[in-house]
Coordinates of N, CA and C in Angstrom, one line a residue:
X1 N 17.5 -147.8 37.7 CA 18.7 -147.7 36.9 C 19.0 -146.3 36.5
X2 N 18.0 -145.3 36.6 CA 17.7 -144.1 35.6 C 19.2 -143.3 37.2
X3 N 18.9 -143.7 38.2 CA 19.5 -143.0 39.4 C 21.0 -143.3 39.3
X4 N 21.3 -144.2 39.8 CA 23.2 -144.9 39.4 C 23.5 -143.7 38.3
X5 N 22.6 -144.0 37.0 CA 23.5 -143.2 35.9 C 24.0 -142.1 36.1
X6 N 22.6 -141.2 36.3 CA 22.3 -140.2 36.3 C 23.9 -139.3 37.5
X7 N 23.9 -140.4 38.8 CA 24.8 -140.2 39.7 C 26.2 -140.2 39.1
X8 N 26.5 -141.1 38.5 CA 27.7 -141.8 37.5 C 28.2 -140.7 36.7
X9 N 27.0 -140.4 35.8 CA 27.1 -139.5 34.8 C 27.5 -137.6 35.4
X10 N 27.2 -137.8 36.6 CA 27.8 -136.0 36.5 C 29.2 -136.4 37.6
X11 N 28.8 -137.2 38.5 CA 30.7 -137.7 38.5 C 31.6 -137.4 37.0
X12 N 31.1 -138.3 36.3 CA 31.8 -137.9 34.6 C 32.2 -136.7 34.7
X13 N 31.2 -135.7 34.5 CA 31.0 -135.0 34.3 C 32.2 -133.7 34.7
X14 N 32.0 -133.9 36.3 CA 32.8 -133.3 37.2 C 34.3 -133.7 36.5
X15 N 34.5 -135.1 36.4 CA 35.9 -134.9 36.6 C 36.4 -134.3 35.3
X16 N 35.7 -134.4 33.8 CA 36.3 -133.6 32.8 C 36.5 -132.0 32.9
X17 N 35.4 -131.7 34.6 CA 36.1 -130.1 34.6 C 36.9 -130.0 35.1
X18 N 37.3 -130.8 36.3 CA 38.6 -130.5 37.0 C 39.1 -131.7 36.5
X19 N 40.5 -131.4 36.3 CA 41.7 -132.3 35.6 C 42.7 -132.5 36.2
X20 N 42.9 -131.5 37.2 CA 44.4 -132.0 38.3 C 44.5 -132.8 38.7
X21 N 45.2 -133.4 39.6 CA 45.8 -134.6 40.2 C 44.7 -134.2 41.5
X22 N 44.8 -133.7 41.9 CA 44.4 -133.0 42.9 C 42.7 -132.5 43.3
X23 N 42.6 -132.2 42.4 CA 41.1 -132.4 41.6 C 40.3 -133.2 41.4
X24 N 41.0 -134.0 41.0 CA 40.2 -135.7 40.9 C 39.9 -136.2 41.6
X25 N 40.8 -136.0 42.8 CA 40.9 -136.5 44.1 C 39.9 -136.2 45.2
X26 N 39.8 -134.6 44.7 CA 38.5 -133.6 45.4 C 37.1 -134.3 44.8
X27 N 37.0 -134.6 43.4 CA 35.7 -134.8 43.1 C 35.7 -136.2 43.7
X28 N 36.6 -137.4 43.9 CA 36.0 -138.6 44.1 C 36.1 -138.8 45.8
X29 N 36.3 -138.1 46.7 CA 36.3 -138.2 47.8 C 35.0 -137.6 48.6
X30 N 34.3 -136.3 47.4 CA 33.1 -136.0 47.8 C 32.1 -136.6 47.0
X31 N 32.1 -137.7 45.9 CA 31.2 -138.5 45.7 C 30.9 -139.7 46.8
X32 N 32.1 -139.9 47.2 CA 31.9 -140.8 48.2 C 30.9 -140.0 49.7
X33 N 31.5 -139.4 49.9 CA 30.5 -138.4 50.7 C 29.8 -138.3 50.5
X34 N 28.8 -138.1 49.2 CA 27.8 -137.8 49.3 C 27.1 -138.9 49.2
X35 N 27.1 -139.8 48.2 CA 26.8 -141.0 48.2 C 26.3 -141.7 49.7
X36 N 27.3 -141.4 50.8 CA 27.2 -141.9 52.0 C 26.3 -141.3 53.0
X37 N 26.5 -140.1 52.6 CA 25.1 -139.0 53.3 C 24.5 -139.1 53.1
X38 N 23.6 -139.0 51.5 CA 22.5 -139.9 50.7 C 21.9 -140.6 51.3
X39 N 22.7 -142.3 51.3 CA 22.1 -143.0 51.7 C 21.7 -143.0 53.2
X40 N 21.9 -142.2 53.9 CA 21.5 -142.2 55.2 C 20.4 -140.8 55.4
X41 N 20.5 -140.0 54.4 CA 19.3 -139.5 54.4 C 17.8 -139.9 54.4
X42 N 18.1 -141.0 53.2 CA 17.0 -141.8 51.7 C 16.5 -142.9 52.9
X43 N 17.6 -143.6 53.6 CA 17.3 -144.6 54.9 C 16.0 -144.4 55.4
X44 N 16.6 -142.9 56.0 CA 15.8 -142.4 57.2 C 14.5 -142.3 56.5
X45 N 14.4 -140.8 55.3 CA 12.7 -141.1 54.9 C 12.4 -141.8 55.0
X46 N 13.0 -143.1 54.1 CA 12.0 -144.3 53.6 C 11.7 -144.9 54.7
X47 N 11.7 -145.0 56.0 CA 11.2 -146.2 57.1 C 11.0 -144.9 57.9
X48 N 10.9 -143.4 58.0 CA 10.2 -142.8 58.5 C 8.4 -143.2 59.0
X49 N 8.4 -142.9 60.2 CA 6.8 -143.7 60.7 C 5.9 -142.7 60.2
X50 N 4.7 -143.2 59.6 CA 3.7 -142.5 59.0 C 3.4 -141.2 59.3
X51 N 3.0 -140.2 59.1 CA 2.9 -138.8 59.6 C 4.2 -137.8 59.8
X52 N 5.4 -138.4 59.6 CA 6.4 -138.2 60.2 C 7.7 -137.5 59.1
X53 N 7.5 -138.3 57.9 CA 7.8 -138.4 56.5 C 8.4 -136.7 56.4
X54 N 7.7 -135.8 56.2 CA 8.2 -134.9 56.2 C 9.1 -133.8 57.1
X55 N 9.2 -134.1 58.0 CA 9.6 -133.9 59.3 C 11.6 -134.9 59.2
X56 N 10.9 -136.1 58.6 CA 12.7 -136.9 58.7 C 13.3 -136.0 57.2
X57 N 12.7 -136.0 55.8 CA 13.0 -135.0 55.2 C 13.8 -134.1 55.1
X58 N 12.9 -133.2 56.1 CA 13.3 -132.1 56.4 C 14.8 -132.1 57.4
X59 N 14.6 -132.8 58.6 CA 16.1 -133.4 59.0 C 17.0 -133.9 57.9
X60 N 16.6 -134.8 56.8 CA 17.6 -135.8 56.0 C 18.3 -134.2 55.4
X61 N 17.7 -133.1 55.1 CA 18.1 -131.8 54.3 C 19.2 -130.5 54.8
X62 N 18.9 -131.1 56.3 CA 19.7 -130.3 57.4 C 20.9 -131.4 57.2
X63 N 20.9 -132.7 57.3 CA 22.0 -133.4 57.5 C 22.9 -132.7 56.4
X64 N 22.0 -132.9 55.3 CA 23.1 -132.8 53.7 C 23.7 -130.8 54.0
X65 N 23.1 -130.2 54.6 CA 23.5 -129.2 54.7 C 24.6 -128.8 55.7
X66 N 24.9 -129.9 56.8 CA 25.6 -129.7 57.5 C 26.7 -130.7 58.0
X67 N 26.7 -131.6 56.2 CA 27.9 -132.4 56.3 C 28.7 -131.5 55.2
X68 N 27.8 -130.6 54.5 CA 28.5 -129.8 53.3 C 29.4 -128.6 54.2
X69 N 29.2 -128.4 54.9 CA 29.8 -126.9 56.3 C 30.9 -127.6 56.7
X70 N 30.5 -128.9 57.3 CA 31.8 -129.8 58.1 C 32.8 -130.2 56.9
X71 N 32.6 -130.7 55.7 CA 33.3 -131.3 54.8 C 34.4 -129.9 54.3
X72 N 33.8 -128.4 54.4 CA 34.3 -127.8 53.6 C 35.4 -127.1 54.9
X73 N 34.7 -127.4 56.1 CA 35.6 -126.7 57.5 C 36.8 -128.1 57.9
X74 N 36.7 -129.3 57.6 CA 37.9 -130.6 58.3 C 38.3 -130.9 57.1
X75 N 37.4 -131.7 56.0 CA 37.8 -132.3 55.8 C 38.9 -131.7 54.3
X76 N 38.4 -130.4 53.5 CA 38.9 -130.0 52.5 C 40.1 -129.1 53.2
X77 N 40.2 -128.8 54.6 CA 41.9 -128.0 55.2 C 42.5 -129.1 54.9
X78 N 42.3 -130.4 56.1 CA 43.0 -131.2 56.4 C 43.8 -131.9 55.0
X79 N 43.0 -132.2 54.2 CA 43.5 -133.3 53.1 C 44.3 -132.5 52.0
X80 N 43.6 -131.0 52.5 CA 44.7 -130.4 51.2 C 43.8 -130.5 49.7
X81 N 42.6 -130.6 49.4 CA 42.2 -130.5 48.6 C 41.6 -129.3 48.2
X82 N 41.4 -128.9 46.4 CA 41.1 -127.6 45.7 C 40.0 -127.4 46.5
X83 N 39.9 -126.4 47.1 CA 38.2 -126.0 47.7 C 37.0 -125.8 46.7
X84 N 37.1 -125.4 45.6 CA 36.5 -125.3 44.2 C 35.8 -126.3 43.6
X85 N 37.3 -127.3 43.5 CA 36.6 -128.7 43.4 C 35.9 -129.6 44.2
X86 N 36.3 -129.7 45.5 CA 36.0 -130.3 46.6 C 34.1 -129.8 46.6
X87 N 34.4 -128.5 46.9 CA 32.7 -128.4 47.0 C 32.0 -127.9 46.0
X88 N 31.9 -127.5 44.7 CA 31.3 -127.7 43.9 C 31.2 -129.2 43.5
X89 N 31.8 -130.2 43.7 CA 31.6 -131.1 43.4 C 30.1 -132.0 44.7
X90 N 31.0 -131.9 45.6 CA 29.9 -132.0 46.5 C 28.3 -131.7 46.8
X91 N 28.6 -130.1 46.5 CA 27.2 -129.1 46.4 C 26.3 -130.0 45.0
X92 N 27.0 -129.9 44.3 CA 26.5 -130.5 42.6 C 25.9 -132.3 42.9
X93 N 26.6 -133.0 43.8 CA 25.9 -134.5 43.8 C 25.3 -134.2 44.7
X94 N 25.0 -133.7 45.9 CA 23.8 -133.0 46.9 C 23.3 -133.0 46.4
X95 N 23.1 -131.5 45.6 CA 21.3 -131.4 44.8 C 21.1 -132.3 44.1
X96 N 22.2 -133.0 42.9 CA 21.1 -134.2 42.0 C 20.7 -135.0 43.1
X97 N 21.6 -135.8 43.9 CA 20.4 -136.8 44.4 C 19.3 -136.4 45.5
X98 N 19.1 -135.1 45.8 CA 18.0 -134.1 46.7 C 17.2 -134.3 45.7
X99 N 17.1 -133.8 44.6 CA 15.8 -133.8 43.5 C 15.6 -135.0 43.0
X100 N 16.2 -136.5 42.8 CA 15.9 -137.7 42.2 C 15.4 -138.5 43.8
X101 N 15.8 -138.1 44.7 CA 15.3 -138.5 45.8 C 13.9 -138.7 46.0
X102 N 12.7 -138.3 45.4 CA 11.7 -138.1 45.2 C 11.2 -139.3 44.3
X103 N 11.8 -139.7 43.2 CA 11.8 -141.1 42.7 C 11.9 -142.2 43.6
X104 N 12.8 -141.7 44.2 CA 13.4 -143.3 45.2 C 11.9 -143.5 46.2
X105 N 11.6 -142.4 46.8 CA 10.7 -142.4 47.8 C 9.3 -143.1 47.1
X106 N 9.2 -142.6 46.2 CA 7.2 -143.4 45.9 C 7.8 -144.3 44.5
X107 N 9.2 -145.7 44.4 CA 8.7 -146.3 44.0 C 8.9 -147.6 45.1

């Protein structure tokens, strides 16, 4: 439960910094994103085959690093979103769920 919030809670967060129309739009398009990346990071560890764990990790880390490159190269031209908000928002639910990710894994 402590994870949703925590996730919930800087979404909140995000959007009382950015206020535009436009902005809002940036932060909830890269929570979805990230959320989606996430989960297919957290997938992979968790049913990584024994000895291996750190190795999928370390891939799951490259993923989040290089959907943040692609998001900020297609998808923040294309859509016309603040680049500021778009990826600080993004970069900002990356790292929380990178460091709570560690919860998920040993319970």
């Amino acid at each position: 439960m402590l994870l949703p919030a925590l996730f919930l809670g800087t979404v909140g967060l995000l959007l009382v910094v950015f206020r535009g129309d436009g902005e809002r739009r940036a932060v909830l398009v890269s929570a979805t994103v990230a959320l989606a990346v996430q989960s297919v990071a957290l997938a992979a560890a968790r049913f990584a085959p024994p000895g291996r764990q750190f190795m999928v990790w370390t891939a799951g880390a490259a993923l989040r690093l290089v959907s943040l490159i692609l998001y900020a190269l297609l998808v923040v031209k294309q859509f016309g979103f603040p680049p500021v908000a778009a990826l600080i928002s993004l970069a900002s639910l990356l790292f929380i769920t990178t460091v709570s990710e560690s919860l998920l894994l040993t319970s």
